[in-house]
């Protein structure tokens, strides 16, 4: 057997890349394996709403200064179609410059790739990790690429977005039977850094300020999403206006349309030795509360911290990973539960749910401590 690697990270999406950078800057030498070919453009139309807490993490790693194109969210307007009740969150009330920032997945990932290269992180592209299995002293990784091979590592960090073929069964799983239609749209009125979350019986519509327009996440049942996908631009915009209402005037232009099926898969991370799962490989969430990447970023940060604080021979040990896993459960499970509750209670045509929605929004608007609690949890997770 060749000398085992200390840490191998499978997947250089934003979560795996942040983890690799934090480890390298802290003095460790991880190896990153990414399925995408080197220099292939990151073809992903997702837009990410990053919380203010995530900005602080990216700042500490020097990544934030590299991101040119982040639009601040200073206010969030939450409402539901066809009923009373609305809530308004503001950065000023939280005494912060912004509640969050909107940026493109592709640009963030590209900026991270550039930083990893500059920091001298060892990376191999066009390599798929087919299997990662804990054995006595190390994880054994089976790689698929130009020539199949096996690697050993004291710690295998699975950050493959949950796409690995040998992923363990989810501990908590739900198919929402919903599809997110994403696009960039322009509205008649300027966005003034105001984000909208509008619940409709078909599913939530999120409009996130980005550049001089909005990033749209429009959730629908699969057949309705398929119908929307067939629409020409003018019909698409008219349909969106009917569903969303007139708060931003008419919608003027649309481009970069895409679709994502939505589900919940919570695997968490094994508390055994040598293999750990982070980001979407640990939890894939509905985007309604914009929590997925923010949680994944905290996974990456806390795992790197835990490795940097451990003695070299303890990296990948059951003791280290059990402590890490317990901390992450405390952060992830309330966020996942809240997201799941929002999807099931706020996105259904059920008349009882309709009244509950209105009452919840009124309560949130009338009770500043409740508003503050929700805002802090969304911005900073368990440390809210
Ligand atoms: C429509 C939509 C909107 C969203 N909006 C938000 C939002 O506003 N805010 C938010 O916080 N989150 C949001 N999310 C969630 C967010 O996109 C994810 O949580 C985040 O991208 C997860 O990052 P990741 O690095 O874990 O996984 P990924 O982004 O999926 O990256 C995984 C990487 O691993 C590579 N890979 C895959 N398999 C292998 C393998 N076998 N071997 C090696 N490499 C492999 C892939 O090529 C990729 O580079 C949204 C999601 C969707 C679908």
Coordinates of C-alpha atoms and ligand atoms in Angstrom, one line a residue:
X1 CA 0.0 0.0 0.0
X2 CA 1.3 3.5 -0.9
X3 CA 1.8 6.0 1.9
X4 CA -1.8 7.1 2.8
X5 CA -2.8 10.7 2.2
X6 CA -3.8 12.6 5.4
X7 CA -6.9 14.3 4.0
X8 CA -8.6 13.7 0.6
X9 CA -11.7 15.8 -0.4
X10 CA -14.0 14.3 -3.0
X11 CA -15.7 17.2 -4.8
X12 CA -14.6 20.8 -5.5
X13 CA -18.1 22.4 -5.4
X14 CA -18.2 25.5 -3.1
X15 CA -18.3 23.5 0.1
X16 CA -15.4 21.1 -0.7
X17 CA -13.4 24.1 -2.0
X18 CA -13.9 26.2 1.1
X19 CA -12.9 23.2 3.3
X20 CA -9.7 22.6 1.2
X21 CA -8.8 26.3 1.4
X22 CA -9.4 26.5 5.2
X23 CA -7.2 23.4 5.7
X24 CA -4.4 24.7 3.5
X25 CA -4.3 28.1 5.0
X26 CA -4.2 26.5 8.4
X27 CA -1.1 24.5 7.4
X28 CA -2.4 21.1 6.3
X29 CA -2.0 19.7 2.8
X30 CA -5.3 18.2 1.5
X31 CA -5.7 16.5 -1.9
X32 CA -8.9 17.5 -3.8
X33 CA -10.5 15.2 -6.4
X34 CA -13.1 16.7 -8.7
X35 CA -15.2 15.0 -11.3
X36 CA -15.4 18.0 -13.6
X37 CA -12.7 18.3 -16.2
X38 CA -10.1 21.0 -15.5
X39 CA -11.0 24.4 -17.0
X40 CA -14.5 23.2 -17.9
X41 CA -16.9 26.1 -17.3
X42 CA -19.1 25.7 -14.2
X43 CA -22.5 25.3 -16.0
X44 CA -24.8 25.9 -13.1
X45 CA -27.6 28.5 -13.2
X46 CA -28.2 28.5 -9.4
X47 CA -28.1 31.8 -7.6
X48 CA -27.1 31.6 -4.0
X49 CA -28.5 33.9 -1.2
X50 CA -25.6 33.9 1.3
X51 CA -26.4 34.9 4.8
X52 CA -24.4 37.7 6.6
X53 CA -22.9 35.0 8.8
X54 CA -21.5 33.2 5.7
X55 CA -20.0 36.5 4.5
X56 CA -18.0 36.7 7.7
X57 CA -16.7 33.1 7.2
X58 CA -15.7 33.9 3.6
X59 CA -14.0 37.1 4.8
X60 CA -11.9 35.2 7.2
X61 CA -10.6 33.1 4.4
X62 CA -9.9 36.1 2.1
X63 CA -12.5 34.8 -0.4
X64 CA -15.0 37.6 0.1
X65 CA -12.6 40.3 -1.3
X66 CA -12.4 38.3 -4.6
X67 CA -16.1 38.3 -5.2
X68 CA -17.0 41.3 -7.4
X69 CA -20.6 40.6 -8.1
X70 CA -22.6 40.2 -4.8
X71 CA -25.8 42.2 -4.4
X72 CA -26.7 43.0 -0.8
X73 CA -30.2 42.2 0.6
X74 CA -31.2 44.9 3.1
X75 CA -34.9 43.9 3.4
X76 CA -37.0 40.8 3.0
X77 CA -40.7 41.0 2.4
X78 CA -42.6 37.7 3.2
X79 CA -46.2 37.3 2.1
X80 CA -48.7 34.8 0.9
X81 CA -51.0 35.0 -2.0
X82 CA -54.7 35.6 -1.5
X83 CA -54.6 36.3 2.3
X84 CA -53.8 38.8 5.0
X85 CA -50.5 38.7 6.9
X86 CA -47.1 39.7 5.8
X87 CA -43.7 40.2 7.6
X88 CA -40.8 42.5 6.9
X89 CA -37.2 41.8 8.0
X90 CA -34.7 44.5 7.8
X91 CA -30.9 44.7 8.2
X92 CA -31.2 47.9 10.1
X93 CA -33.4 46.2 12.7
X94 CA -30.6 43.5 13.1
X95 CA -28.0 46.3 13.2
X96 CA -26.1 44.8 10.2
X97 CA -25.1 46.3 6.9
X98 CA -27.1 43.5 5.1
X99 CA -29.1 40.5 5.8
X100 CA -27.4 38.6 3.1
X101 CA -25.9 38.7 -0.4
X102 CA -26.9 37.3 -3.7
X103 CA -24.3 35.8 -6.0
X104 CA -24.0 33.3 -8.8
X105 CA -22.9 29.7 -8.0
X106 CA -20.7 29.7 -11.1
X107 CA -18.8 32.9 -10.1
X108 CA -18.3 31.8 -6.5
X109 CA -17.0 28.4 -7.6
X110 CA -14.7 30.0 -10.2
X111 CA -13.3 32.4 -7.6
X112 CA -12.7 29.5 -5.2
X113 CA -10.8 27.5 -7.9
X114 CA -8.5 30.5 -8.6
X115 CA -7.8 30.8 -4.9
X116 CA -7.1 27.1 -4.4
X117 CA -4.6 27.2 -7.3
X118 CA -2.9 30.3 -5.8
X119 CA -2.7 28.8 -2.4
X120 CA -1.0 25.7 -3.9
X121 CA -3.8 23.2 -3.0
X122 CA -3.2 19.9 -4.8
X123 CA -6.1 19.2 -7.2
X124 CA -6.9 16.5 -9.7
X125 CA -9.8 17.1 -12.1
X126 CA -11.7 14.6 -14.2
X127 CA -11.6 12.1 -11.4
X128 CA -14.7 10.6 -9.9
X129 CA -14.6 9.0 -6.4
X130 CA -16.7 5.9 -6.9
X131 CA -16.5 4.5 -3.4
X132 CA -15.1 5.6 0.0
X133 CA -15.0 2.9 2.7
X134 CA -13.6 3.1 6.2
X135 CA -11.2 0.3 7.0
X136 CA -9.0 -0.2 10.1
X137 CA -6.4 2.5 9.7
X138 CA -7.7 4.6 6.7
X139 CA -10.4 5.2 4.2
X140 CA -10.1 3.4 0.9
X141 CA -11.2 5.5 -2.1
X142 CA -11.9 3.9 -5.4
X143 CA -11.4 6.4 -8.2
X144 CA -12.7 6.3 -11.7
X145 CA -10.8 8.4 -14.3
X146 CA -8.5 7.8 -17.2
X147 CA -7.1 4.9 -15.3
X148 CA -8.9 3.3 -12.3
X149 CA -7.0 3.5 -9.1
X150 CA -7.3 3.2 -5.3
X151 CA -6.2 5.7 -2.7
X152 CA -5.9 5.5 1.0
X153 CA -6.5 8.5 3.3
X154 CA -6.7 9.0 7.1
X155 CA -9.7 11.2 6.4
X156 CA -11.9 11.1 3.3
X157 CA -14.2 14.2 3.1
X158 CA -17.2 13.5 0.8
X159 CA -18.3 16.8 -0.7
X160 CA -19.8 15.5 -3.9
X161 CA -23.2 17.3 -3.5
X162 CA -24.9 14.0 -2.6
X163 CA -24.3 12.6 -6.1
X164 CA -22.1 9.7 -5.2
X165 CA -23.3 6.3 -6.2
X166 CA -22.4 4.6 -2.9
X167 CA -24.0 7.2 -0.6
X168 CA -25.6 5.6 2.5
X169 CA -29.4 5.7 2.7
X170 CA -30.8 9.0 3.9
X171 CA -31.9 9.1 7.6
X172 CA -34.6 11.7 6.7
X173 CA -35.9 11.9 3.2
X174 CA -38.9 13.6 1.5
X175 CA -39.7 14.0 -2.1
X176 CA -41.6 17.3 -2.2
X177 CA -42.8 16.6 -5.8
X178 CA -41.8 20.2 -6.6
X179 CA -39.4 21.7 -9.2
X180 CA -37.6 25.0 -8.9
X181 CA -37.8 27.1 -12.1
X182 CA -34.8 29.5 -11.9
X183 CA -34.2 32.5 -14.1
X184 CA -32.9 36.1 -14.1
X185 CA -35.7 38.6 -14.6
X186 CA -36.0 42.4 -14.9
X187 CA -38.9 44.2 -13.3
X188 CA -40.4 47.6 -14.1
X189 CA -39.5 49.0 -10.7
X190 CA -35.9 49.0 -9.3
X191 CA -35.2 46.4 -6.6
X192 CA -33.8 48.7 -3.9
X193 CA -32.1 45.6 -2.4
X194 CA -35.4 44.2 -1.3
X195 CA -35.9 40.4 -1.6
X196 CA -39.3 38.8 -1.7
X197 CA -40.5 35.4 -0.5
X198 CA -44.1 34.9 -1.6
X199 CA -46.0 31.8 -0.7
X200 CA -48.6 30.6 -3.2
X201 CA -50.7 27.4 -3.1
X202 CA -48.4 26.0 -5.9
X203 CA -45.2 26.7 -4.0
X204 CA -43.0 29.7 -3.0
X205 CA -41.7 32.3 -5.3
X206 CA -38.4 34.0 -4.3
X207 CA -37.2 37.1 -6.0
X208 CA -33.6 37.9 -4.9
X209 CA -32.0 41.2 -5.9
X210 CA -29.1 40.6 -8.2
X211 CA -27.3 43.3 -10.3
X212 CA -30.0 45.5 -11.8
X213 CA -32.6 42.7 -11.8
X214 CA -33.8 39.8 -9.8
X215 CA -32.8 36.1 -9.5
X216 CA -36.0 34.2 -9.6
X217 CA -36.7 30.8 -7.8
X218 CA -40.2 29.8 -8.7
X219 CA -41.3 26.6 -7.2
X220 CA -44.1 24.5 -8.8
X221 CA -45.5 21.0 -9.0
X222 CA -43.6 19.1 -11.7
X223 CA -46.3 19.2 -14.4
X224 CA -46.8 23.0 -13.9
X225 CA -43.0 23.5 -14.0
X226 CA -42.9 21.5 -17.3
X227 CA -45.7 23.7 -18.7
X228 CA -43.8 26.9 -17.6
X229 CA -40.7 25.6 -19.3
X230 CA -42.5 25.5 -22.6
X231 CA -43.7 29.1 -22.4
X232 CA -42.1 31.8 -24.6
X233 CA -40.5 34.7 -22.7
X234 CA -43.6 37.0 -22.9
X235 CA -46.0 34.4 -21.6
X236 CA -43.5 33.4 -18.9
X237 CA -43.3 37.0 -17.6
X238 CA -47.0 37.5 -17.8
X239 CA -47.6 34.2 -15.8
X240 CA -45.0 35.3 -13.2
X241 CA -46.7 38.6 -12.8
X242 CA -50.1 36.9 -12.3
X243 CA -48.6 34.6 -9.6
X244 CA -46.4 37.2 -7.9
X245 CA -48.6 40.3 -8.1
X246 CA -47.8 43.9 -8.8
X247 CA -45.3 44.9 -6.1
X248 CA -42.5 45.3 -8.6
X249 CA -44.7 46.4 -11.5
X250 CA -44.6 44.2 -14.7
X251 CA -41.7 41.9 -15.4
X252 CA -39.8 43.1 -18.5
X253 CA -37.2 40.5 -19.5
X254 CA -36.1 37.0 -18.7
X255 CA -33.0 34.9 -19.4
X256 CA -30.9 32.1 -18.0
X257 CA -33.8 29.8 -17.4
X258 CA -33.2 26.4 -15.7
X259 CA -34.9 23.8 -13.5
X260 CA -34.1 21.8 -10.4
X261 CA -36.2 19.0 -8.8
X262 CA -36.5 19.5 -5.0
X263 CA -36.2 17.0 -2.2
X264 CA -34.9 16.6 1.3
X265 CA -32.2 14.1 2.0
X266 CA -30.5 14.2 5.4
X267 CA -27.7 11.7 5.7
X268 CA -25.7 13.6 8.3
X269 CA -22.3 12.2 8.8
X270 CA -21.2 8.8 10.0
X271 CA -19.8 9.0 13.5
X272 CA -17.3 6.3 12.7
X273 CA -13.7 6.9 11.7
X274 CA -12.1 8.0 8.4
X275 CA -15.1 9.1 6.3
X276 CA -17.1 12.3 6.8
X277 CA -19.8 13.9 4.7
X278 CA -20.2 17.7 4.3
X279 CA -22.4 20.1 2.4
X280 CA -25.2 18.7 0.2
X281 CA -23.6 15.2 0.6
X282 CA -24.7 15.5 4.2
X283 CA -28.0 17.4 3.7
X284 CA -29.8 18.4 0.6
X285 CA -32.6 20.9 1.4
X286 CA -35.5 22.7 -0.3
X287 CA -34.3 26.2 -1.2
X288 CA -37.3 28.0 0.4
X289 CA -35.3 29.4 3.3
X290 CA -32.0 29.7 1.4
X291 CA -30.2 27.6 4.0
X292 CA -28.4 24.8 2.0
X293 CA -25.1 26.4 1.1
X294 CA -25.0 28.4 4.3
X295 CA -25.2 25.1 6.3
X296 CA -22.7 23.5 4.0
X297 CA -20.3 26.4 4.5
X298 CA -20.5 25.9 8.3
X299 CA -19.8 22.2 7.8
X300 CA -16.7 23.0 5.9
X301 CA -15.5 25.6 8.4
X302 CA -16.1 23.5 11.5
X303 CA -14.5 20.4 9.9
X304 CA -11.4 22.4 9.0
X305 CA -11.2 23.8 12.5
X306 CA -11.6 20.4 14.0
X307 CA -8.8 19.0 11.9
X308 CA -6.5 22.0 12.6
X309 CA -7.1 21.6 16.4
X310 CA -6.5 17.8 16.3
X311 CA -3.1 16.2 16.8
X312 CA -2.0 14.8 13.4
X313 CA -2.5 11.1 14.4
X314 CA -6.1 11.9 15.6
X315 CA -7.2 13.3 12.2
X316 CA -9.9 11.0 10.9
X317 CA -10.2 9.2 14.2
X318 CA -13.7 8.1 15.5
X319 CA -13.2 10.5 18.5
X320 CA -12.5 13.5 16.3
X321 CA -15.4 12.8 13.9
X322 CA -17.9 12.0 16.6
X323 CA -17.3 15.4 18.2
X324 CA -17.6 17.1 14.9
X325 CA -20.8 15.2 14.0
X326 CA -22.5 16.1 17.3
X327 CA -21.8 19.8 16.8
X328 CA -23.1 19.7 13.2
X329 CA -26.3 17.9 14.2
X330 CA -27.1 20.7 16.7
X331 CA -26.8 23.3 13.9
X332 CA -28.3 21.3 11.0
X333 CA -31.4 19.6 12.4
X334 CA -33.3 22.8 13.5
X335 CA -32.5 24.4 10.2
X336 CA -33.7 21.3 8.2
X337 CA -36.8 21.0 10.4
X338 CA -37.7 24.7 9.9
X339 CA -37.2 24.4 6.1
X340 CA -39.3 21.2 6.0
X341 CA -42.1 22.9 8.1
X342 CA -42.1 25.9 5.8
X343 CA -42.5 23.8 2.7
X344 CA -45.3 21.6 4.1
X345 CA -47.2 24.3 5.9
X346 CA -46.7 27.3 3.7
X347 CA -46.9 25.7 0.2
X348 CA -50.2 23.9 0.2
X349 CA -53.7 24.8 -1.0
X350 CA -55.2 23.4 2.3
X351 CA -57.5 26.1 3.8
X352 CA -56.3 25.4 7.4
X353 CA -52.7 25.9 6.3
X354 CA -53.8 29.1 4.6
X355 CA -55.1 30.6 7.9
X356 CA -52.1 29.3 9.8
X357 CA -49.8 31.0 7.2
X358 CA -51.6 34.3 7.6
X359 CA -51.5 34.1 11.4
X360 CA -47.8 33.1 11.5
X361 CA -46.9 36.1 9.3
X362 CA -49.0 38.5 11.4
X363 CA -47.3 37.2 14.6
X364 CA -43.9 37.6 13.0
X365 CA -44.7 41.1 12.0
X366 CA -46.2 42.1 15.4
X367 CA -43.5 40.5 17.6
X368 CA -40.1 42.0 17.2
X369 CA -38.4 39.3 19.4
X370 CA -39.8 36.5 17.3
X371 CA -38.6 38.3 14.1
X372 CA -35.2 38.8 15.7
X373 CA -35.0 35.1 16.6
X374 CA -35.9 34.0 13.1
X375 CA -33.6 36.4 11.5
X376 CA -30.6 35.5 13.7
X377 CA -31.2 31.7 13.2
X378 CA -31.2 32.2 9.4
X379 CA -28.2 34.5 9.5
X380 CA -25.9 32.6 11.9
X381 CA -27.4 29.1 12.4
X382 CA -27.0 27.6 15.9
X383 CA -24.9 30.5 17.0
X384 CA -27.7 32.9 16.1
Ligands
LIG1 C1 -32.7 26.1 -7.1 C2 -31.8 26.1 -5.9 C3 -31.6 27.3 -5.3 C4 -30.7 27.3 -4.1 N1 -30.6 28.5 -3.4 C5 -29.8 28.5 -2.3 C6 -29.7 29.7 -1.6 O1 -30.3 30.8 -1.9 N2 -28.9 29.7 -0.5 C7 -28.3 28.6 -0.1 O2 -27.6 28.6 1.0 N3 -28.4 27.4 -0.8 C8 -29.1 27.4 -1.9 N4 -29.2 26.2 -2.6 C9 -28.5 25.0 -2.1 C10 -27.0 25.1 -2.6 O3 -27.0 25.2 -4.0 C11 -26.3 23.9 -2.2 O4 -26.4 23.7 -0.8 C12 -24.7 24.0 -2.5 O5 -24.5 24.2 -3.8 C13 -24.0 22.7 -2.0 O6 -22.7 22.8 -2.4 P1 -21.8 21.4 -2.4 O7 -20.4 21.9 -2.7 O8 -22.1 20.6 -1.2 O9 -22.4 20.6 -3.6 P2 -22.3 20.9 -5.1 O10 -22.5 22.3 -5.4 O11 -23.3 19.9 -5.7 O12 -20.9 20.5 -5.6 C14 -20.5 19.1 -5.6 C15 -19.1 19.0 -6.4 O13 -18.7 17.6 -6.4 C16 -18.4 17.2 -7.7 N5 -18.6 15.7 -7.7 C17 -19.8 15.1 -7.8 N6 -19.7 13.8 -7.7 C18 -18.3 13.6 -7.6 C19 -17.5 12.4 -7.4 N7 -18.1 11.2 -7.4 N8 -16.2 12.5 -7.3 C20 -15.6 13.8 -7.3 N9 -16.3 14.9 -7.5 C21 -17.7 14.8 -7.6 C22 -19.3 18.0 -8.6 O14 -18.7 18.1 -9.9 C23 -19.3 19.4 -7.9 O15 -18.2 20.2 -8.3 C24 -30.1 26.1 -3.7 C25 -30.3 25.0 -4.4 C26 -31.1 24.9 -5.5 C27 -31.3 23.6 -6.2

